[in-house]
Amino acid sequence: MPTTYDDLDFDLKLAEFKINGYLVLQDMIPGETIDRIHTAFTPLLEHVKERESEIAPKERGDVRTGLGRLQHPQRYTLTIPWIEPFADPAVFEHPVILEFLRRYWGSDDYAITCYHSNNPYPGSEYQRWHRDTRLAREIPDAGLRICPVVGVKFPLVDTSEENGSVEVLPSTQYLVDADLEDRYDELLCRGQFPSAHRLDLKKGSMWIQDVRMLHRGTPNRSERPRPELVVCYCRSWYSIGTRIEMPRTTYETLSERGKELLGGARRVDWD
């Protein structure tokens, strides 16, 4: 059965998140929902893979048919179109996620600002150790107690060491040393950091990431891609420089809470 609001000790989960820099929640999305998303996602990703043969700094294409890029050898990114089956309230309005964010930020004043994915194919290699934000550069030597943006990620398949599960280094979200910002990959690959470990997840899991936490993608040695999607949630006063683009007709079908979360989306007329 999917995890519900009543299943969680939110105080404990908030402590885990604040200490570790991430939180794994099992059995969050029904398998049939994940399968519908995966089925619709695959042709978009394949279109990007067939089109993109050179590593590129920016995504290109039409979000409806495949807005993406080759990020590293055999690793592709893809922006997710805000249409069914991707735009499912069971994902972006999940009551456990929204309540967790309310408690973490002490406010309901936050918004969805991106829907994206990172997808290692067979033959991909290690990413560099990195953060998913430039906060440590923008505000050097200032360890913020609360991060104004988090990523809520969910794989479309079971993840493992074979297919390239994500590797994390817990508690690095508070590490603020301007002299180290350009050296993490060098240091972590040479030194001893025993707390680093893989997040081997079951399909239907979600994990919430403090985007400051150091992590990296790992090689996919399987025979299939390992897709993972992320919904970005930000405090209303903070911008990561991206906006959701969605059909006007889709926006009109949102719940009241959905319209609050996506009030900053760019509404377009798609034929």
PDB file of N, CA and C in Angstrom, residues 77-162:
ATOM      1  N   THR A  77      19.943  14.269 -20.316  1.00  0.00           N
ATOM      2  CA  THR A  77      18.946  14.976 -19.519  1.00  0.00           C
ATOM      3  C   THR A  77      17.716  15.220 -20.379  1.00  0.00           C
ATOM      4  N   LEU A  78      16.582  15.405 -19.722  1.00  0.00           N
ATOM      5  CA  LEU A  78      15.326  15.636 -20.427  1.00  0.00           C
ATOM      6  C   LEU A  78      14.408  16.464 -19.547  1.00  0.00           C
ATOM      7  N   THR A  79      13.880  17.560 -20.095  1.00  0.00           N
ATOM      8  CA  THR A  79      12.857  18.344 -19.407  1.00  0.00           C
ATOM      9  C   THR A  79      11.513  17.667 -19.635  1.00  0.00           C
ATOM     10  N   ILE A  80      10.745  17.511 -18.561  1.00  0.00           N
ATOM     11  CA  ILE A  80       9.481  16.775 -18.623  1.00  0.00           C
ATOM     12  C   ILE A  80       8.342  17.724 -19.002  1.00  0.00           C
ATOM     13  N   PRO A  81       7.540  17.385 -20.011  1.00  0.00           N
ATOM     14  CA  PRO A  81       6.397  18.242 -20.360  1.00  0.00           C
ATOM     15  C   PRO A  81       5.298  18.152 -19.300  1.00  0.00           C
ATOM     16  N   TRP A  82       4.691  19.287 -18.987  1.00  0.00           N
ATOM     17  CA  TRP A  82       3.660  19.303 -17.952  1.00  0.00           C
ATOM     18  C   TRP A  82       2.302  18.932 -18.568  1.00  0.00           C
ATOM     19  N   ILE A  83       2.194  17.663 -18.930  1.00  0.00           N
ATOM     20  CA  ILE A  83       0.974  17.088 -19.486  1.00  0.00           C
ATOM     21  C   ILE A  83       0.817  15.692 -18.893  1.00  0.00           C
ATOM     22  N   GLU A  84      -0.372  15.121 -19.041  1.00  0.00           N
ATOM     23  CA  GLU A  84      -0.570  13.741 -18.609  1.00  0.00           C
ATOM     24  C   GLU A  84       0.273  12.809 -19.474  1.00  0.00           C
ATOM     25  N   PRO A  85       0.802  11.718 -18.907  1.00  0.00           N
ATOM     26  CA  PRO A  85       0.616  11.254 -17.530  1.00  0.00           C
ATOM     27  C   PRO A  85       1.647  11.813 -16.549  1.00  0.00           C
ATOM     28  N   PHE A  86       2.564  12.682 -17.052  1.00  0.00           N
ATOM     29  CA  PHE A  86       3.621  13.200 -16.173  1.00  0.00           C
ATOM     30  C   PHE A  86       3.048  14.109 -15.087  1.00  0.00           C
ATOM     31  N   ALA A  87       2.096  14.957 -15.493  1.00  0.00           N
ATOM     32  CA  ALA A  87       1.529  15.945 -14.560  1.00  0.00           C
ATOM     33  C   ALA A  87       0.440  15.294 -13.729  1.00  0.00           C
ATOM     34  N   ASP A  88       0.831  14.412 -12.863  1.00  0.00           N
ATOM     35  CA  ASP A  88      -0.105  13.641 -12.053  1.00  0.00           C
ATOM     36  C   ASP A  88      -0.084  14.175 -10.624  1.00  0.00           C
ATOM     37  N   PRO A  89      -1.221  14.629 -10.104  1.00  0.00           N
ATOM     38  CA  PRO A  89      -1.241  15.121  -8.713  1.00  0.00           C
ATOM     39  C   PRO A  89      -0.748  14.093  -7.697  1.00  0.00           C
ATOM     40  N   ALA A  90      -0.832  12.808  -8.043  1.00  0.00           N
ATOM     41  CA  ALA A  90      -0.317  11.784  -7.140  1.00  0.00           C
ATOM     42  C   ALA A  90       1.177  11.944  -6.918  1.00  0.00           C
ATOM     43  N   VAL A  91       1.845  12.654  -7.840  1.00  0.00           N
ATOM     44  CA  VAL A  91       3.272  12.933  -7.711  1.00  0.00           C
ATOM     45  C   VAL A  91       3.492  14.320  -7.130  1.00  0.00           C
ATOM     46  N   PHE A  92       3.053  15.378  -7.841  1.00  0.00           N
ATOM     47  CA  PHE A  92       3.456  16.733  -7.442  1.00  0.00           C
ATOM     48  C   PHE A  92       2.617  17.311  -6.310  1.00  0.00           C
ATOM     49  N   GLU A  93       1.444  16.708  -6.035  1.00  0.00           N
ATOM     50  CA  GLU A  93       0.653  17.131  -4.876  1.00  0.00           C
ATOM     51  C   GLU A  93       0.573  16.019  -3.829  1.00  0.00           C
ATOM     52  N   HIS A  94       1.556  15.166  -3.807  1.00  0.00           N
ATOM     53  CA  HIS A  94       1.530  14.070  -2.840  1.00  0.00           C
ATOM     54  C   HIS A  94       1.412  14.659  -1.435  1.00  0.00           C
ATOM     55  N   PRO A  95       0.408  14.269  -0.658  1.00  0.00           N
ATOM     56  CA  PRO A  95       0.193  14.905   0.654  1.00  0.00           C
ATOM     57  C   PRO A  95       1.362  14.754   1.607  1.00  0.00           C
ATOM     58  N   VAL A  96       2.096  13.651   1.516  1.00  0.00           N
ATOM     59  CA  VAL A  96       3.257  13.468   2.386  1.00  0.00           C
ATOM     60  C   VAL A  96       4.345  14.480   2.032  1.00  0.00           C
ATOM     61  N   ILE A  97       4.583  14.660   0.746  1.00  0.00           N
ATOM     62  CA  ILE A  97       5.608  15.611   0.306  1.00  0.00           C
ATOM     63  C   ILE A  97       5.227  17.034   0.704  1.00  0.00           C
ATOM     64  N   LEU A  98       3.984  17.426   0.441  1.00  0.00           N
ATOM     65  CA  LEU A  98       3.576  18.798   0.736  1.00  0.00           C
ATOM     66  C   LEU A  98       3.598  19.083   2.235  1.00  0.00           C
ATOM     67  N   GLU A  99       3.204  18.119   3.049  1.00  0.00           N
ATOM     68  CA  GLU A  99       3.242  18.327   4.493  1.00  0.00           C
ATOM     69  C   GLU A  99       4.686  18.382   4.995  1.00  0.00           C
ATOM     70  N   PHE A 100       5.533  17.534   4.424  1.00  0.00           N
ATOM     71  CA  PHE A 100       6.945  17.565   4.817  1.00  0.00           C
ATOM     72  C   PHE A 100       7.548  18.934   4.508  1.00  0.00           C
ATOM     73  N   LEU A 101       7.282  19.469   3.317  1.00  0.00           N
ATOM     74  CA  LEU A 101       7.835  20.765   2.937  1.00  0.00           C
ATOM     75  C   LEU A 101       7.267  21.882   3.808  1.00  0.00           C
ATOM     76  N   ARG A 102       5.990  21.788   4.138  1.00  0.00           N
ATOM     77  CA  ARG A 102       5.388  22.804   5.007  1.00  0.00           C
ATOM     78  C   ARG A 102       6.100  22.831   6.351  1.00  0.00           C
ATOM     79  N   ARG A 103       6.374  21.666   6.887  1.00  0.00           N
ATOM     80  CA  ARG A 103       7.038  21.608   8.189  1.00  0.00           C
ATOM     81  C   ARG A 103       8.502  22.032   8.079  1.00  0.00           C
ATOM     82  N   TYR A 104       9.164  21.650   7.005  1.00  0.00           N
ATOM     83  CA  TYR A 104      10.579  22.013   6.835  1.00  0.00           C
ATOM     84  C   TYR A 104      10.734  23.522   6.701  1.00  0.00           C
ATOM     85  N   TRP A 105       9.885  24.135   5.883  1.00  0.00           N
ATOM     86  CA  TRP A 105       9.997  25.575   5.643  1.00  0.00           C
ATOM     87  C   TRP A 105       9.157  26.408   6.608  1.00  0.00           C
ATOM     88  N   GLY A 106       8.272  25.757   7.352  1.00  0.00           N
ATOM     89  CA  GLY A 106       7.409  26.498   8.261  1.00  0.00           C
ATOM     90  C   GLY A 106       6.432  27.394   7.542  1.00  0.00           C
ATOM     91  N   SER A 107       6.080  27.011   6.308  1.00  0.00           N
ATOM     92  CA  SER A 107       5.217  27.853   5.485  1.00  0.00           C
ATOM     93  C   SER A 107       4.684  27.039   4.309  1.00  0.00           C
ATOM     94  N   ASP A 108       3.523  27.442   3.802  1.00  0.00           N
ATOM     95  CA  ASP A 108       2.985  26.882   2.557  1.00  0.00           C
ATOM     96  C   ASP A 108       3.378  27.724   1.358  1.00  0.00           C
ATOM     97  N   ASP A 109       4.206  28.728   1.566  1.00  0.00           N
ATOM     98  CA  ASP A 109       4.560  29.672   0.514  1.00  0.00           C
ATOM     99  C   ASP A 109       5.759  29.148  -0.278  1.00  0.00           C
ATOM    100  N   TYR A 110       5.510  28.141  -1.103  1.00  0.00           N
ATOM    101  CA  TYR A 110       6.541  27.606  -1.972  1.00  0.00           C
ATOM    102  C   TYR A 110       5.907  27.194  -3.296  1.00  0.00           C
ATOM    103  N   ALA A 111       6.726  26.970  -4.300  1.00  0.00           N
ATOM    104  CA  ALA A 111       6.216  26.730  -5.648  1.00  0.00           C
ATOM    105  C   ALA A 111       7.034  25.655  -6.348  1.00  0.00           C
ATOM    106  N   ILE A 112       6.454  25.086  -7.391  1.00  0.00           N
ATOM    107  CA  ILE A 112       7.153  24.143  -8.264  1.00  0.00           C
ATOM    108  C   ILE A 112       7.806  24.948  -9.385  1.00  0.00           C
ATOM    109  N   THR A 113       9.099  24.717  -9.599  1.00  0.00           N
ATOM    110  CA  THR A 113       9.827  25.517 -10.581  1.00  0.00           C
ATOM    111  C   THR A 113      10.501  24.695 -11.677  1.00  0.00           C
ATOM    112  N   CYS A 114      10.556  23.383 -11.538  1.00  0.00           N
ATOM    113  CA  CYS A 114      11.117  22.579 -12.631  1.00  0.00           C
ATOM    114  C   CYS A 114      10.610  21.145 -12.534  1.00  0.00           C
ATOM    115  N   TYR A 115      10.663  20.460 -13.671  1.00  0.00           N
ATOM    116  CA  TYR A 115      10.345  19.030 -13.765  1.00  0.00           C
ATOM    117  C   TYR A 115      11.345  18.477 -14.762  1.00  0.00           C
ATOM    118  N   HIS A 116      12.273  17.670 -14.304  1.00  0.00           N
ATOM    119  CA  HIS A 116      13.446  17.351 -15.107  1.00  0.00           C
ATOM    120  C   HIS A 116      13.822  15.893 -14.898  1.00  0.00           C
ATOM    121  N   SER A 117      14.853  15.437 -15.599  1.00  0.00           N
ATOM    122  CA  SER A 117      15.310  14.051 -15.425  1.00  0.00           C
ATOM    123  C   SER A 117      16.764  13.908 -15.831  1.00  0.00           C
ATOM    124  N   ASN A 118      17.411  12.915 -15.229  1.00  0.00           N
ATOM    125  CA  ASN A 118      18.786  12.556 -15.554  1.00  0.00           C
ATOM    126  C   ASN A 118      18.817  11.054 -15.780  1.00  0.00           C
ATOM    127  N   ASN A 119      19.423  10.637 -16.910  1.00  0.00           N
ATOM    128  CA  ASN A 119      19.201   9.265 -17.365  1.00  0.00           C
ATOM    129  C   ASN A 119      20.477   8.630 -17.908  1.00  0.00           C
ATOM    130  N   PRO A 120      21.159   7.816 -17.081  1.00  0.00           N
ATOM    131  CA  PRO A 120      22.333   7.106 -17.577  1.00  0.00           C
ATOM    132  C   PRO A 120      21.931   5.874 -18.401  1.00  0.00           C
ATOM    133  N   TYR A 121      22.517   5.772 -19.567  1.00  0.00           N
ATOM    134  CA  TYR A 121      22.348   4.597 -20.424  1.00  0.00           C
ATOM    135  C   TYR A 121      23.494   3.626 -20.180  1.00  0.00           C
ATOM    136  N   PRO A 122      23.366   2.392 -20.645  1.00  0.00           N
ATOM    137  CA  PRO A 122      24.486   1.458 -20.550  1.00  0.00           C
ATOM    138  C   PRO A 122      25.747   2.072 -21.162  1.00  0.00           C
ATOM    139  N   GLY A 123      26.848   1.949 -20.455  1.00  0.00           N
ATOM    140  CA  GLY A 123      28.101   2.526 -20.921  1.00  0.00           C
ATOM    141  C   GLY A 123      28.420   3.872 -20.311  1.00  0.00           C
ATOM    142  N   SER A 124      27.489   4.432 -19.533  1.00  0.00           N
ATOM    143  CA  SER A 124      27.765   5.707 -18.859  1.00  0.00           C
ATOM    144  C   SER A 124      28.818   5.494 -17.769  1.00  0.00           C
ATOM    145  N   GLU A 125      29.440   6.596 -17.362  1.00  0.00           N
ATOM    146  CA  GLU A 125      30.497   6.533 -16.360  1.00  0.00           C
ATOM    147  C   GLU A 125      30.119   7.386 -15.147  1.00  0.00           C
ATOM    148  N   TYR A 126      31.038   7.499 -14.202  1.00  0.00           N
ATOM    149  CA  TYR A 126      30.797   8.317 -13.016  1.00  0.00           C
ATOM    150  C   TYR A 126      30.659   9.790 -13.402  1.00  0.00           C
ATOM    151  N   GLN A 127      29.702  10.471 -12.782  1.00  0.00           N
ATOM    152  CA  GLN A 127      29.697  11.918 -12.805  1.00  0.00           C
ATOM    153  C   GLN A 127      30.743  12.427 -11.818  1.00  0.00           C
ATOM    154  N   ARG A 128      31.085  13.715 -11.948  1.00  0.00           N
ATOM    155  CA  ARG A 128      31.880  14.349 -10.911  1.00  0.00           C
ATOM    156  C   ARG A 128      31.011  14.519  -9.666  1.00  0.00           C
ATOM    157  N   TRP A 129      31.629  14.465  -8.503  1.00  0.00           N
ATOM    158  CA  TRP A 129      30.917  14.818  -7.287  1.00  0.00           C
ATOM    159  C   TRP A 129      30.482  16.276  -7.395  1.00  0.00           C
ATOM    160  N   HIS A 130      29.224  16.545  -7.082  1.00  0.00           N
ATOM    161  CA  HIS A 130      28.709  17.896  -7.296  1.00  0.00           C
ATOM    162  C   HIS A 130      27.511  18.175  -6.406  1.00  0.00           C
ATOM    163  N   ARG A 131      27.130  19.430  -6.356  1.00  0.00           N
ATOM    164  CA  ARG A 131      25.872  19.869  -5.769  1.00  0.00           C
ATOM    165  C   ARG A 131      24.916  20.193  -6.920  1.00  0.00           C
ATOM    166  N   ASP A 132      23.629  20.278  -6.629  1.00  0.00           N
ATOM    167  CA  ASP A 132      22.663  20.696  -7.641  1.00  0.00           C
ATOM    168  C   ASP A 132      22.296  22.166  -7.461  1.00  0.00           C
ATOM    169  N   THR A 133      23.227  22.957  -6.989  1.00  0.00           N
ATOM    170  CA  THR A 133      22.984  24.376  -6.752  1.00  0.00           C
ATOM    171  C   THR A 133      24.315  25.103  -6.728  1.00  0.00           C
ATOM    172  N   ARG A 134      24.244  26.415  -6.919  1.00  0.00           N
ATOM    173  CA  ARG A 134      25.437  27.250  -6.803  1.00  0.00           C
ATOM    174  C   ARG A 134      25.405  28.079  -5.518  1.00  0.00           C
ATOM    175  N   LEU A 135      24.541  27.691  -4.582  1.00  0.00           N
ATOM    176  CA  LEU A 135      24.405  28.475  -3.349  1.00  0.00           C
ATOM    177  C   LEU A 135      25.734  28.649  -2.619  1.00  0.00           C
ATOM    178  N   ALA A 136      26.549  27.602  -2.598  1.00  0.00           N
ATOM    179  CA  ALA A 136      27.808  27.694  -1.869  1.00  0.00           C
ATOM    180  C   ALA A 136      28.762  28.698  -2.513  1.00  0.00           C
ATOM    181  N   ARG A 137      28.565  28.963  -3.814  1.00  0.00           N
ATOM    182  CA  ARG A 137      29.375  29.975  -4.484  1.00  0.00           C
ATOM    183  C   ARG A 137      28.739  31.356  -4.345  1.00  0.00           C
ATOM    184  N   GLU A 138      27.403  31.387  -4.411  1.00  0.00           N
ATOM    185  CA  GLU A 138      26.695  32.665  -4.350  1.00  0.00           C
ATOM    186  C   GLU A 138      26.771  33.286  -2.955  1.00  0.00           C
ATOM    187  N   ILE A 139      26.773  32.418  -1.927  1.00  0.00           N
ATOM    188  CA  ILE A 139      26.854  32.904  -0.546  1.00  0.00           C
ATOM    189  C   ILE A 139      28.008  32.157   0.141  1.00  0.00           C
ATOM    190  N   PRO A 140      29.251  32.461  -0.234  1.00  0.00           N
ATOM    191  CA  PRO A 140      30.393  31.712   0.320  1.00  0.00           C
ATOM    192  C   PRO A 140      30.512  31.889   1.832  1.00  0.00           C
ATOM    193  N   ASP A 141      30.911  30.795   2.473  1.00  0.00           N
ATOM    194  CA  ASP A 141      31.176  30.786   3.919  1.00  0.00           C
ATOM    195  C   ASP A 141      29.927  31.065   4.749  1.00  0.00           C
ATOM    196  N   ALA A 142      28.751  30.794   4.197  1.00  0.00           N
ATOM    197  CA  ALA A 142      27.504  30.972   4.953  1.00  0.00           C
ATOM    198  C   ALA A 142      26.717  29.669   4.884  1.00  0.00           C
ATOM    199  N   GLY A 143      26.723  28.913   5.965  1.00  0.00           N
ATOM    200  CA  GLY A 143      26.001  27.645   5.998  1.00  0.00           C
ATOM    201  C   GLY A 143      24.554  27.864   6.394  1.00  0.00           C
ATOM    202  N   LEU A 144      23.670  27.925   5.407  1.00  0.00           N
ATOM    203  CA  LEU A 144      22.258  28.161   5.694  1.00  0.00           C
ATOM    204  C   LEU A 144      21.660  26.972   6.436  1.00  0.00           C
ATOM    205  N   ARG A 145      20.917  27.248   7.480  1.00  0.00           N
ATOM    206  CA  ARG A 145      20.281  26.170   8.247  1.00  0.00           C
ATOM    207  C   ARG A 145      19.203  25.478   7.432  1.00  0.00           C
ATOM    208  N   ILE A 146      18.458  26.244   6.667  1.00  0.00           N
ATOM    209  CA  ILE A 146      17.383  25.728   5.820  1.00  0.00           C
ATOM    210  C   ILE A 146      17.676  26.110   4.375  1.00  0.00           C
ATOM    211  N   CYS A 147      17.560  25.158   3.466  1.00  0.00           N
ATOM    212  CA  CYS A 147      17.814  25.418   2.052  1.00  0.00           C
ATOM    213  C   CYS A 147      16.514  25.874   1.375  1.00  0.00           C
ATOM    214  N   PRO A 148      16.546  26.930   0.559  1.00  0.00           N
ATOM    215  CA  PRO A 148      15.309  27.434  -0.043  1.00  0.00           C
ATOM    216  C   PRO A 148      14.813  26.639  -1.239  1.00  0.00           C
ATOM    217  N   VAL A 149      15.525  25.610  -1.644  1.00  0.00           N
ATOM    218  CA  VAL A 149      15.086  24.776  -2.765  1.00  0.00           C
ATOM    219  C   VAL A 149      15.431  23.320  -2.463  1.00  0.00           C
ATOM    220  N   VAL A 150      14.520  22.419  -2.783  1.00  0.00           N
ATOM    221  CA  VAL A 150      14.777  20.983  -2.646  1.00  0.00           C
ATOM    222  C   VAL A 150      14.323  20.274  -3.919  1.00  0.00           C
ATOM    223  N   GLY A 151      14.941  19.149  -4.182  1.00  0.00           N
ATOM    224  CA  GLY A 151      14.521  18.292  -5.285  1.00  0.00           C
ATOM    225  C   GLY A 151      13.815  17.068  -4.744  1.00  0.00           C
ATOM    226  N   VAL A 152      12.650  16.752  -5.307  1.00  0.00           N
ATOM    227  CA  VAL A 152      11.930  15.536  -4.955  1.00  0.00           C
ATOM    228  C   VAL A 152      12.052  14.586  -6.149  1.00  0.00           C
ATOM    229  N   LYS A 153      12.807  13.512  -5.948  1.00  0.00           N
ATOM    230  CA  LYS A 153      13.199  12.645  -7.060  1.00  0.00           C
ATOM    231  C   LYS A 153      12.528  11.285  -6.946  1.00  0.00           C
ATOM    232  N   PHE A 154      12.266  10.682  -8.104  1.00  0.00           N
ATOM    233  CA  PHE A 154      11.704   9.336  -8.094  1.00  0.00           C
ATOM    234  C   PHE A 154      12.152   8.578  -9.343  1.00  0.00           C
ATOM    235  N   PRO A 155      12.703   7.363  -9.148  1.00  0.00           N
ATOM    236  CA  PRO A 155      13.124   6.544 -10.285  1.00  0.00           C
ATOM    237  C   PRO A 155      11.921   5.862 -10.934  1.00  0.00           C
ATOM    238  N   LEU A 156      12.051   5.587 -12.215  1.00  0.00           N
ATOM    239  CA  LEU A 156      10.991   4.872 -12.937  1.00  0.00           C
ATOM    240  C   LEU A 156      11.244   3.369 -12.980  1.00  0.00           C
ATOM    241  N   VAL A 157      12.371   2.937 -12.423  1.00  0.00           N
ATOM    242  CA  VAL A 157      12.726   1.521 -12.324  1.00  0.00           C
ATOM    243  C   VAL A 157      13.411   1.310 -10.981  1.00  0.00           C
ATOM    244  N   ASP A 158      13.541   0.058 -10.557  1.00  0.00           N
ATOM    245  CA  ASP A 158      14.390  -0.229  -9.406  1.00  0.00           C
ATOM    246  C   ASP A 158      15.815   0.201  -9.741  1.00  0.00           C
ATOM    247  N   THR A 159      16.500   0.802  -8.773  1.00  0.00           N
ATOM    248  CA  THR A 159      17.879   1.214  -9.026  1.00  0.00           C
ATOM    249  C   THR A 159      18.839   0.373  -8.194  1.00  0.00           C
ATOM    250  N   SER A 160      20.039   0.178  -8.735  1.00  0.00           N
ATOM    251  CA  SER A 160      21.019  -0.705  -8.099  1.00  0.00           C
ATOM    252  C   SER A 160      22.413  -0.314  -8.572  1.00  0.00           C
ATOM    253  N   GLU A 161      23.410  -0.968  -8.009  1.00  0.00           N
ATOM    254  CA  GLU A 161      24.775  -0.719  -8.470  1.00  0.00           C
ATOM    255  C   GLU A 161      24.929  -1.124  -9.931  1.00  0.00           C
ATOM    256  N   GLU A 162      24.143  -2.103 -10.387  1.00  0.00           N
ATOM    257  CA  GLU A 162      24.256  -2.547 -11.775  1.00  0.00           C
ATOM    258  C   GLU A 162      23.787  -1.473 -12.752  1.00  0.00           C
TER     259      GLU A 162
END
